[in-house]
Amino acid sequence: MTDSGKIRLLNFGDPKIKTLHITWFAFFLTFVVWFSHAPLMVFIKEAFDLTSAQIKALLILNVALTIPARIIIGILVDKFGPRKVYSSLLVASSGLCITFATANSYEQLALFRFLLGFVGAGFVIGIRMVGEWFPAKQVGVAEGIYGGWGNFGSAAAAMTLPTLAMFYGGDDGWRYALGTTGVIAGLYGVFYFFVAQNTPKGSTYFKPKKAGGLEVTSWKDFYLYLFMNIPMYAALAVLAWKLSPTGVNLFSETAMYGIWAGLVALYIFQVHAIWQVNKENLTQGVPELEKYNFKQVAILDLSYFVTFGSELAVVSMLPLFFLETFEGLDPVKAGLLASGFAFMNLVARPTGGWLSDKVGRRKSLMILIAGLAIGYFILSNVDGTWWIPLAVAATMACSFFVQAGEGAVFAIVPLVKRRMTGQIAGMAGAYGNVGAVTYLTVLSFVDYSTFFLVIGCSALIIFFIAMLLDEPKGQIAEVMPDGSVHLIDVG
């Protein structure tokens, strides 16, 4: 590691590098567990004689809990530290994964798949951990490596688990393959607890003054924060609607209305909790040194909505898009062509973080969002007359900007307010899932071309919103446990 901003990834003697590697691999395992069912769905369908509607319900349930989970995990990681929270999440997901593998009915499959959505929040934990270990001039590329390499877990699951199921053999091979991922995650959770450290030696781990919500420093920010929470509840309401008789019919219309009422009650409870956290700040004021602008968080949320949200949505529909657009493709070839979108994570996210470190946070984010807008506009024109390699190239070029944009978002997150990095990351992460729900809901009403066009238009709007982002510069202030003020360089 040098002061120039270069990261030597093979220098395992450097505690920063060791922390980066053990943390991205923890994230990698959470994604393997989270998406372990997808490549084995053909076996699960056969074992339980599932209908198409039941399979769709499982896919929806897999992401439903991740929206609130990322908020909850963000609060926990700021309060208890990444080491304990990552270890606990991996061990808990291990148990849930094994119970899913041993399910004997569709109801059990649905319940444990829903609960496994919680493991999708693991991403948030490492954002805080990596942010603690790397200085501002290196944090972008470090977060990009963490996010990009960890995110590859879903592709790794797709490539290895069917082979592992065949290796085990028999009718229950898929169960053993799923169970194996759970066992590995649990063992790694124990390893992580004993090896990881929250901060470099001698550094302070800053915690929020109160738990239950983000601290804001003005009435304007308070109202904006309350407003920015509404889309997350709306996304959960849409998911409930999709699981009702109108959609896949997993539960009754009465149950849907009950869930909606529960979401309204939960939002009111959250408003109360946010008020309790911020009452003192808003009524007595905050020292100028400790102020930050919540507008920064809101812009990062919207940016992740269009980047990660569109990635999740497109990955879900791309194999079918290729299959239905081009004649002569079989499902295997269509899946391989579509896999290029996810593969770009290995290089695109770190590149987005590196670009952010080198040419500026706001400029990088705007360039990358503009690029993905153009990419989606191009994809909206793809039809059966296109040369297939050209369509694949357009897809991969678009995915580069999408995932580099994700890297640029999380190159900024640790620089907003250190003690609340987990919560800020959790909220941005949740907005990614909100984006996926939004775009997939749009897809259920329109054709593929319009779907890509909608994403492109929304990206264009968010490009102009990103102009309002303030470039992180100078220092942010955090109060030490003894009351003294510690300044952290952010630019």
Coordinates of C-alpha atoms in Angstrom, one line a residue:
M1 CA 0.0 0.0 0.0
T2 CA 1.3 3.4 -0.8
D3 CA 0.1 6.9 -0.1
S4 CA -0.5 7.5 -3.8
G5 CA -3.9 5.7 -3.6
K6 CA -2.7 2.5 -5.1
I7 CA -3.9 -0.7 -3.4
R8 CA -1.6 -3.7 -3.5
L9 CA -4.1 -6.6 -3.3
L10 CA -1.4 -9.3 -2.7
N11 CA 0.2 -7.5 0.2
F12 CA -1.5 -9.7 2.9
G13 CA 0.9 -8.4 5.5
D14 CA -1.0 -5.1 5.4
P15 CA -4.0 -5.3 7.9
K16 CA -6.1 -3.1 5.5
I17 CA -5.6 -5.7 2.7
K18 CA -6.3 -8.6 4.9
T19 CA -9.5 -6.9 6.2
L20 CA -10.6 -6.2 2.6
H21 CA -10.1 -9.8 1.5
I22 CA -11.8 -11.5 4.4
T23 CA -14.7 -9.0 4.2
W24 CA -15.4 -9.2 0.5
F25 CA -15.4 -13.0 0.8
A26 CA -18.0 -12.7 3.7
F27 CA -20.2 -10.7 1.3
F28 CA -19.5 -13.2 -1.5
L29 CA -20.9 -16.0 0.8
T30 CA -24.0 -14.1 1.6
F31 CA -24.8 -13.7 -2.1
V32 CA -24.1 -17.4 -2.7
V33 CA -26.6 -18.3 0.1
W34 CA -29.1 -15.6 -1.0
F35 CA -29.2 -16.8 -4.7
S36 CA -28.5 -20.5 -4.0
H37 CA -32.1 -21.5 -4.9
A38 CA -32.1 -19.9 -8.4
P39 CA -29.8 -22.3 -10.3
L40 CA -31.4 -25.3 -8.4
M41 CA -35.0 -24.2 -9.1
V42 CA -35.4 -26.9 -11.8
F43 CA -34.7 -29.6 -9.1
I44 CA -36.9 -27.9 -6.5
K45 CA -39.8 -27.5 -9.1
E46 CA -39.6 -31.3 -9.8
A47 CA -39.3 -32.3 -6.1
F48 CA -42.4 -30.3 -5.0
D49 CA -44.3 -30.3 -8.4
L50 CA -44.4 -26.5 -8.3
T51 CA -46.5 -24.4 -10.6
S52 CA -45.1 -21.3 -12.5
A53 CA -47.0 -19.1 -10.1
Q54 CA -45.4 -20.8 -7.0
I55 CA -42.0 -20.4 -8.5
K56 CA -42.6 -16.7 -9.1
A57 CA -43.8 -16.3 -5.5
L58 CA -40.5 -17.8 -4.2
L59 CA -38.5 -15.4 -6.3
I60 CA -40.5 -12.4 -5.0
L61 CA -40.2 -13.7 -1.4
N62 CA -36.5 -13.9 -1.8
V63 CA -36.1 -10.1 -2.1
A64 CA -39.1 -9.0 0.0
L65 CA -37.4 -9.0 3.4
T66 CA -34.2 -7.5 2.1
I67 CA -35.7 -4.0 2.0
P68 CA -36.3 -3.6 5.7
A69 CA -33.4 -5.9 6.6
R70 CA -30.9 -3.4 5.1
I71 CA -32.2 -0.7 7.3
I72 CA -32.2 -2.9 10.4
I73 CA -28.7 -4.2 9.6
G74 CA -27.4 -0.6 9.1
I75 CA -28.6 0.3 12.6
L76 CA -27.1 -2.8 14.1
V77 CA -23.7 -2.4 12.4
D78 CA -23.4 1.2 13.6
K79 CA -24.3 0.2 17.1
F80 CA -22.4 -3.1 17.5
G81 CA -19.7 -3.1 14.8
P82 CA -19.2 -5.0 11.6
R83 CA -17.3 -7.9 13.2
K84 CA -20.1 -9.1 15.4
V85 CA -22.9 -8.3 13.0
Y86 CA -21.3 -10.1 10.0
S87 CA -20.5 -13.1 12.1
S88 CA -24.0 -13.3 13.5
L89 CA -25.6 -12.8 10.0
L90 CA -23.5 -15.6 8.5
V91 CA -24.3 -18.1 11.3
A92 CA -28.0 -17.2 11.3
S93 CA -28.2 -17.5 7.4
S94 CA -26.4 -20.9 7.7
G95 CA -29.3 -22.2 9.9
L96 CA -31.9 -20.8 7.6
C97 CA -30.2 -22.2 4.5
I98 CA -30.1 -25.7 6.0
T99 CA -33.8 -25.5 7.0
F100 CA -34.7 -24.4 3.5
A101 CA -32.8 -27.4 2.1
T102 CA -34.7 -29.8 4.4
A103 CA -38.2 -28.3 3.8
N104 CA -40.9 -30.8 3.2
S105 CA -43.7 -28.6 1.9
Y106 CA -44.2 -25.5 -0.3
E107 CA -45.3 -23.5 2.8
Q108 CA -41.9 -24.3 4.4
L109 CA -40.0 -23.4 1.2
A110 CA -41.9 -20.1 1.1
L111 CA -41.3 -19.3 4.8
F112 CA -37.6 -20.0 4.8
R113 CA -37.0 -18.3 1.4
F114 CA -38.7 -15.2 2.8
L115 CA -36.5 -15.3 5.9
L116 CA -33.4 -15.8 3.8
G117 CA -34.1 -12.4 2.2
F118 CA -32.4 -11.1 5.4
V119 CA -29.0 -12.4 4.3
G120 CA -29.2 -10.0 1.3
A121 CA -28.5 -7.2 3.8
G122 CA -24.9 -8.5 4.4
F123 CA -23.6 -6.0 1.8
V124 CA -24.3 -3.1 4.1
I125 CA -22.0 -4.4 6.9
G126 CA -18.8 -4.5 4.8
I127 CA -19.4 -0.9 3.5
R128 CA -18.8 0.3 7.1
M129 CA -15.9 -2.1 7.7
V130 CA -14.0 -1.1 4.5
G131 CA -14.8 2.6 5.2
E132 CA -13.1 2.3 8.6
W133 CA -9.9 0.8 7.2
F134 CA -9.2 2.8 4.1
P135 CA -8.5 6.5 3.8
A136 CA -10.6 8.8 1.6
K137 CA -8.2 8.6 -1.4
Q138 CA -8.5 4.8 -1.5
V139 CA -12.0 4.2 -0.2
G140 CA -13.7 4.3 -3.6
V141 CA -11.6 1.5 -5.2
A142 CA -11.6 -0.5 -2.0
E143 CA -15.4 -0.3 -1.7
G144 CA -15.6 -1.2 -5.4
I145 CA -13.5 -4.3 -5.0
Y146 CA -15.6 -5.3 -1.9
G147 CA -18.9 -4.8 -3.7
G148 CA -17.9 -6.1 -7.2
W149 CA -16.1 -9.3 -6.0
G150 CA -18.7 -10.0 -3.3
N151 CA -21.6 -9.5 -5.7
F152 CA -20.0 -12.2 -7.9
G153 CA -21.4 -14.7 -5.4
S154 CA -24.7 -15.0 -7.3
A155 CA -22.9 -15.9 -10.5
A156 CA -20.6 -18.3 -8.6
A157 CA -23.7 -20.0 -7.2
A158 CA -25.2 -20.3 -10.7
M159 CA -22.0 -21.9 -12.0
T160 CA -21.2 -24.3 -9.2
L161 CA -24.4 -25.5 -7.4
P162 CA -26.0 -27.5 -10.3
T163 CA -22.7 -29.4 -10.7
L164 CA -22.5 -29.9 -7.0
A165 CA -26.0 -31.3 -6.9
M166 CA -25.2 -33.7 -9.7
F167 CA -22.0 -34.7 -7.8
Y168 CA -24.0 -35.6 -4.7
G169 CA -26.5 -37.3 -7.0
G170 CA -29.9 -38.8 -6.3
D171 CA -33.2 -37.1 -5.7
D172 CA -31.8 -35.1 -2.8
G173 CA -28.6 -33.9 -4.4
W174 CA -30.0 -30.4 -4.6
R175 CA -30.7 -30.4 -0.9
Y176 CA -27.1 -31.4 -0.1
A177 CA -25.8 -28.7 -2.4
L178 CA -27.9 -26.1 -0.7
G179 CA -27.0 -27.4 2.8
T180 CA -23.3 -27.3 1.9
T181 CA -23.5 -23.5 1.2
G182 CA -25.2 -23.1 4.6
V183 CA -22.4 -25.1 6.4
I184 CA -19.6 -23.1 4.7
A185 CA -21.3 -19.8 5.6
G186 CA -21.7 -20.8 9.2
L187 CA -18.1 -21.9 9.6
Y188 CA -16.9 -18.7 7.9
G189 CA -19.1 -16.6 10.3
V190 CA -17.1 -18.1 13.2
F191 CA -13.8 -17.5 11.4
Y192 CA -14.7 -13.9 10.7
F193 CA -15.6 -13.3 14.4
F194 CA -12.1 -14.3 15.5
V195 CA -10.1 -12.8 12.7
A196 CA -11.8 -9.4 11.8
Q197 CA -11.3 -6.2 13.7
N198 CA -13.7 -3.2 13.4
T199 CA -11.0 -0.6 13.1
P200 CA -7.2 -0.3 12.7
K201 CA -5.3 -0.4 15.9
G202 CA -5.6 2.8 17.9
S203 CA -8.6 4.1 15.9
T204 CA -12.0 4.9 17.5
Y205 CA -15.2 3.2 16.3
F206 CA -17.7 6.0 16.3
K207 CA -21.3 5.1 17.2
P208 CA -24.6 7.1 16.7
K209 CA -25.7 8.9 19.8
K210 CA -29.1 7.2 19.6
A211 CA -30.4 4.1 17.7
G212 CA -33.7 3.9 15.8
G213 CA -33.0 6.2 12.8
L214 CA -30.5 8.5 11.1
E215 CA -29.6 11.7 13.0
V216 CA -30.4 14.8 10.9
T217 CA -29.4 18.4 11.6
S218 CA -32.2 20.6 10.3
W219 CA -36.0 20.6 10.0
K220 CA -35.7 20.5 6.2
D221 CA -33.6 17.4 6.4
F222 CA -36.0 15.8 8.9
Y223 CA -39.0 16.2 6.5
L224 CA -36.9 15.0 3.6
Y225 CA -35.8 11.9 5.6
L226 CA -39.5 11.1 6.4
F227 CA -40.4 11.5 2.8
M228 CA -37.5 9.3 1.6
N229 CA -38.8 6.4 3.7
I230 CA -42.2 6.3 2.0
P231 CA -41.0 4.5 -1.2
M232 CA -39.6 1.6 0.8
Y233 CA -43.0 1.0 2.4
A234 CA -44.6 1.4 -1.1
A235 CA -42.3 -1.3 -2.5
L236 CA -43.3 -3.7 0.2
A237 CA -47.0 -2.9 -0.4
V238 CA -46.4 -3.7 -4.1
L239 CA -44.8 -7.0 -3.2
A240 CA -47.8 -7.9 -1.0
W241 CA -50.1 -7.1 -4.0
K242 CA -48.0 -9.4 -6.2
L243 CA -48.4 -12.2 -3.7
S244 CA -52.2 -11.7 -3.4
P245 CA -54.9 -13.2 -5.7
T246 CA -54.2 -10.4 -8.2
G247 CA -50.7 -11.8 -8.6
V248 CA -49.4 -15.3 -7.7
N249 CA -52.2 -16.1 -5.1
L250 CA -49.9 -17.0 -2.2
F251 CA -52.4 -15.5 0.3
S252 CA -55.8 -13.9 0.4
E253 CA -56.9 -10.4 -0.5
T254 CA -57.8 -9.9 3.2
A255 CA -54.2 -10.8 4.2
M256 CA -53.0 -8.3 1.7
Y257 CA -55.1 -5.5 3.2
G258 CA -53.8 -6.6 6.6
I259 CA -50.2 -6.3 5.5
W260 CA -50.9 -2.9 4.0
A261 CA -52.4 -1.8 7.4
G262 CA -49.4 -3.2 9.1
L263 CA -47.0 -1.2 6.8
V264 CA -48.9 2.0 7.6
A265 CA -48.7 1.3 11.3
L266 CA -44.9 0.5 11.0
Y267 CA -44.3 3.8 9.1
I268 CA -46.1 5.7 11.9
F269 CA -43.9 3.9 14.5
Q270 CA -40.8 4.7 12.5
V271 CA -41.7 8.4 12.3
H272 CA -42.0 8.4 16.1
A273 CA -38.6 6.6 16.4
I274 CA -37.0 9.1 14.1
W275 CA -38.5 12.0 16.0
Q276 CA -37.1 10.5 19.3
V277 CA -33.6 10.3 17.8
N278 CA -33.7 13.8 16.4
K279 CA -35.8 15.7 19.0
E280 CA -32.8 17.2 20.8
N281 CA -31.0 18.1 17.6
L282 CA -34.1 19.9 16.1
T283 CA -35.2 21.7 19.3
Q284 CA -31.7 22.7 20.7
G285 CA -29.7 22.9 17.5
V286 CA -26.5 21.2 16.4
P287 CA -22.9 22.7 16.5
E288 CA -21.9 23.9 13.0
L289 CA -19.0 21.5 13.0
E290 CA -21.2 18.4 13.3
K291 CA -23.8 19.4 10.6
Y292 CA -24.2 17.4 7.4
N293 CA -26.7 17.7 4.5
F294 CA -29.2 14.9 4.3
K295 CA -29.6 15.9 0.6
Q296 CA -26.4 13.9 0.0
V297 CA -28.1 10.7 1.4
A298 CA -31.2 11.2 -0.7
I299 CA -29.2 11.7 -3.9
L300 CA -27.2 8.5 -3.2
D301 CA -30.4 6.6 -2.6
L302 CA -31.9 7.6 -5.9
S303 CA -28.6 6.9 -7.7
Y304 CA -28.6 3.3 -6.3
F305 CA -32.3 3.0 -7.2
V306 CA -31.4 3.3 -10.9
T307 CA -28.0 1.5 -10.8
F308 CA -28.5 -1.6 -8.6
G309 CA -32.3 -1.5 -8.9
S310 CA -32.0 -1.8 -12.7
E311 CA -29.3 -4.5 -12.4
L312 CA -31.5 -6.7 -10.3
A313 CA -34.4 -6.2 -12.6
V314 CA -32.5 -6.8 -15.8
V315 CA -30.7 -9.9 -14.5
S316 CA -34.1 -11.3 -13.7
M317 CA -35.5 -10.8 -17.2
L318 CA -32.5 -10.9 -19.6
P319 CA -32.4 -14.7 -20.3
L320 CA -36.0 -14.6 -21.3
F321 CA -35.5 -11.4 -23.3
F322 CA -32.7 -13.1 -25.4
L323 CA -34.8 -16.3 -25.7
E324 CA -37.9 -14.4 -27.0
T325 CA -36.1 -11.8 -29.2
F326 CA -33.7 -14.1 -31.2
E327 CA -34.8 -17.2 -33.1
G328 CA -32.9 -20.4 -32.7
L329 CA -31.7 -19.8 -29.1
D330 CA -32.4 -22.5 -26.5
P331 CA -32.7 -21.6 -22.7
V332 CA -29.0 -22.7 -22.0
K333 CA -27.6 -20.4 -24.7
A334 CA -29.9 -17.5 -23.7
G335 CA -28.8 -17.9 -20.1
L336 CA -25.1 -17.8 -21.1
L337 CA -25.6 -14.7 -23.3
A338 CA -27.4 -13.0 -20.4
S339 CA -24.7 -13.9 -17.8
G340 CA -22.4 -11.3 -19.3
F341 CA -24.4 -8.6 -17.4
A342 CA -23.5 -10.0 -14.0
F343 CA -20.0 -10.9 -14.9
M344 CA -19.1 -7.3 -15.4
N345 CA -19.3 -6.8 -11.6
L346 CA -15.7 -8.2 -11.2
V347 CA -14.2 -5.2 -13.0
A348 CA -16.9 -2.5 -13.3
R349 CA -17.6 -1.8 -9.6
P350 CA -13.9 -1.4 -8.7
T351 CA -13.5 0.8 -11.8
G352 CA -16.4 3.0 -10.7
G353 CA -14.8 3.4 -7.3
W354 CA -11.3 4.1 -8.8
L355 CA -12.8 6.7 -11.1
S356 CA -14.5 8.3 -8.2
D357 CA -11.2 8.5 -6.2
K358 CA -9.3 9.9 -9.3
V359 CA -11.6 12.4 -11.0
G360 CA -14.1 13.4 -8.4
R361 CA -17.1 11.9 -6.7
R362 CA -19.9 13.9 -8.3
K363 CA -18.4 14.1 -11.8
S364 CA -17.9 10.3 -11.8
L365 CA -21.4 9.6 -10.6
M366 CA -22.9 11.9 -13.3
I367 CA -20.8 10.4 -16.1
L368 CA -21.7 6.9 -15.2
I369 CA -25.4 7.6 -14.8
A370 CA -25.4 9.3 -18.2
G371 CA -23.7 6.3 -19.6
L372 CA -26.2 3.8 -18.3
A373 CA -29.1 6.0 -19.5
I374 CA -27.6 5.9 -23.1
G375 CA -27.0 2.2 -22.6
Y376 CA -30.6 1.5 -21.8
F377 CA -31.9 3.7 -24.6
I378 CA -29.7 1.5 -27.0
L379 CA -31.1 -1.7 -25.5
S380 CA -34.7 -0.4 -26.0
N381 CA -33.9 -0.6 -29.8
V382 CA -32.6 -4.2 -29.8
D383 CA -34.9 -6.6 -31.8
G384 CA -34.6 -9.8 -33.7
T385 CA -32.9 -8.1 -36.7
W386 CA -29.8 -7.3 -34.6
W387 CA -26.6 -9.4 -34.9
I388 CA -26.5 -11.4 -31.6
P389 CA -22.9 -10.6 -30.8
L390 CA -23.7 -6.8 -31.2
A391 CA -26.7 -7.2 -28.8
V392 CA -24.5 -8.9 -26.3
A393 CA -21.9 -6.2 -26.6
A394 CA -24.5 -3.5 -26.1
T395 CA -25.8 -5.4 -23.0
M396 CA -22.3 -5.7 -21.5
A397 CA -21.4 -2.0 -22.2
C398 CA -24.6 -0.9 -20.5
S399 CA -23.9 -3.2 -17.5
F400 CA -20.4 -1.7 -17.2
F401 CA -21.9 1.8 -16.6
V402 CA -24.6 0.3 -14.3
Q403 CA -22.2 -1.5 -12.0
A404 CA -19.5 1.2 -12.2
G405 CA -22.3 3.6 -11.1
E406 CA -22.9 1.4 -8.1
G407 CA -19.2 1.6 -7.2
A408 CA -19.3 5.4 -7.5
V409 CA -22.3 5.6 -5.1
F410 CA -20.5 3.6 -2.4
A411 CA -17.3 5.5 -2.9
I412 CA -19.3 8.4 -1.4
V413 CA -21.3 6.7 1.3
P414 CA -18.5 6.4 3.9
L415 CA -17.6 10.1 3.4
V416 CA -21.0 11.5 4.5
K417 CA -21.0 10.9 8.2
R418 CA -18.7 8.2 9.6
R419 CA -20.7 7.2 12.7
M420 CA -23.8 6.6 10.6
T421 CA -22.2 4.9 7.6
G422 CA -24.0 1.6 8.2
Q423 CA -27.4 3.3 8.3
I424 CA -26.6 5.4 5.2
A425 CA -25.4 2.3 3.4
G426 CA -28.5 0.4 4.5
M427 CA -30.9 3.1 3.2
A428 CA -29.1 3.3 -0.1
G429 CA -29.0 -0.5 -0.4
A430 CA -32.7 -0.7 0.4
Y431 CA -33.4 1.8 -2.4
G432 CA -31.6 -0.6 -4.8
N433 CA -34.2 -3.2 -4.0
V434 CA -37.0 -0.6 -4.2
G435 CA -35.7 0.1 -7.7
A436 CA -35.8 -3.6 -8.6
V437 CA -39.4 -3.9 -7.4
T438 CA -40.4 -0.7 -9.3
Y439 CA -38.8 -1.7 -12.6
L440 CA -40.1 -5.3 -12.5
T441 CA -43.6 -4.0 -11.7
V442 CA -43.3 -1.8 -14.8
L443 CA -42.2 -4.8 -16.8
S444 CA -45.3 -6.7 -15.9
F445 CA -47.4 -4.1 -17.8
V446 CA -45.2 -3.2 -20.8
D447 CA -43.0 -4.9 -23.5
Y448 CA -39.2 -5.2 -23.2
S449 CA -38.5 -2.2 -25.3
T450 CA -40.6 0.1 -23.2
F451 CA -39.1 -1.4 -20.0
F452 CA -35.6 -0.4 -21.1
L453 CA -36.9 3.0 -22.2
V454 CA -38.4 3.6 -18.7
I455 CA -35.1 2.8 -17.0
G456 CA -33.3 5.1 -19.4
C457 CA -35.7 8.0 -18.8
S458 CA -35.6 7.6 -15.0
A459 CA -31.7 7.6 -15.2
L460 CA -31.9 10.8 -17.2
I461 CA -33.9 12.4 -14.4
I462 CA -31.6 11.1 -11.7
F463 CA -28.6 12.5 -13.7
F464 CA -29.9 16.0 -13.3
I465 CA -30.6 15.3 -9.6
A466 CA -27.0 14.1 -9.2
M467 CA -25.9 17.6 -10.2
L468 CA -27.1 18.8 -6.8
L469 CA -24.7 16.5 -5.0
D470 CA -22.0 18.3 -3.0
E471 CA -18.5 17.0 -3.6
P472 CA -17.1 15.6 -0.3
K473 CA -14.1 17.8 0.7
G474 CA -12.2 18.8 3.7
Q475 CA -13.0 17.1 6.9
I476 CA -16.0 15.7 8.8
A477 CA -16.2 16.0 12.6
E478 CA -17.0 13.1 15.0
V479 CA -17.2 13.5 18.8
M480 CA -14.9 11.2 20.8
P481 CA -16.3 9.3 23.8
D482 CA -14.5 11.8 26.1
G483 CA -16.3 14.7 24.3
S484 CA -13.3 15.9 22.2
V485 CA -13.7 16.4 18.5
H486 CA -12.0 14.2 16.0
L487 CA -11.6 15.4 12.3
I488 CA -11.7 12.8 9.5
D489 CA -10.4 13.7 6.0
V490 CA -12.9 13.1 3.2
G491 CA -11.3 14.8 0.3

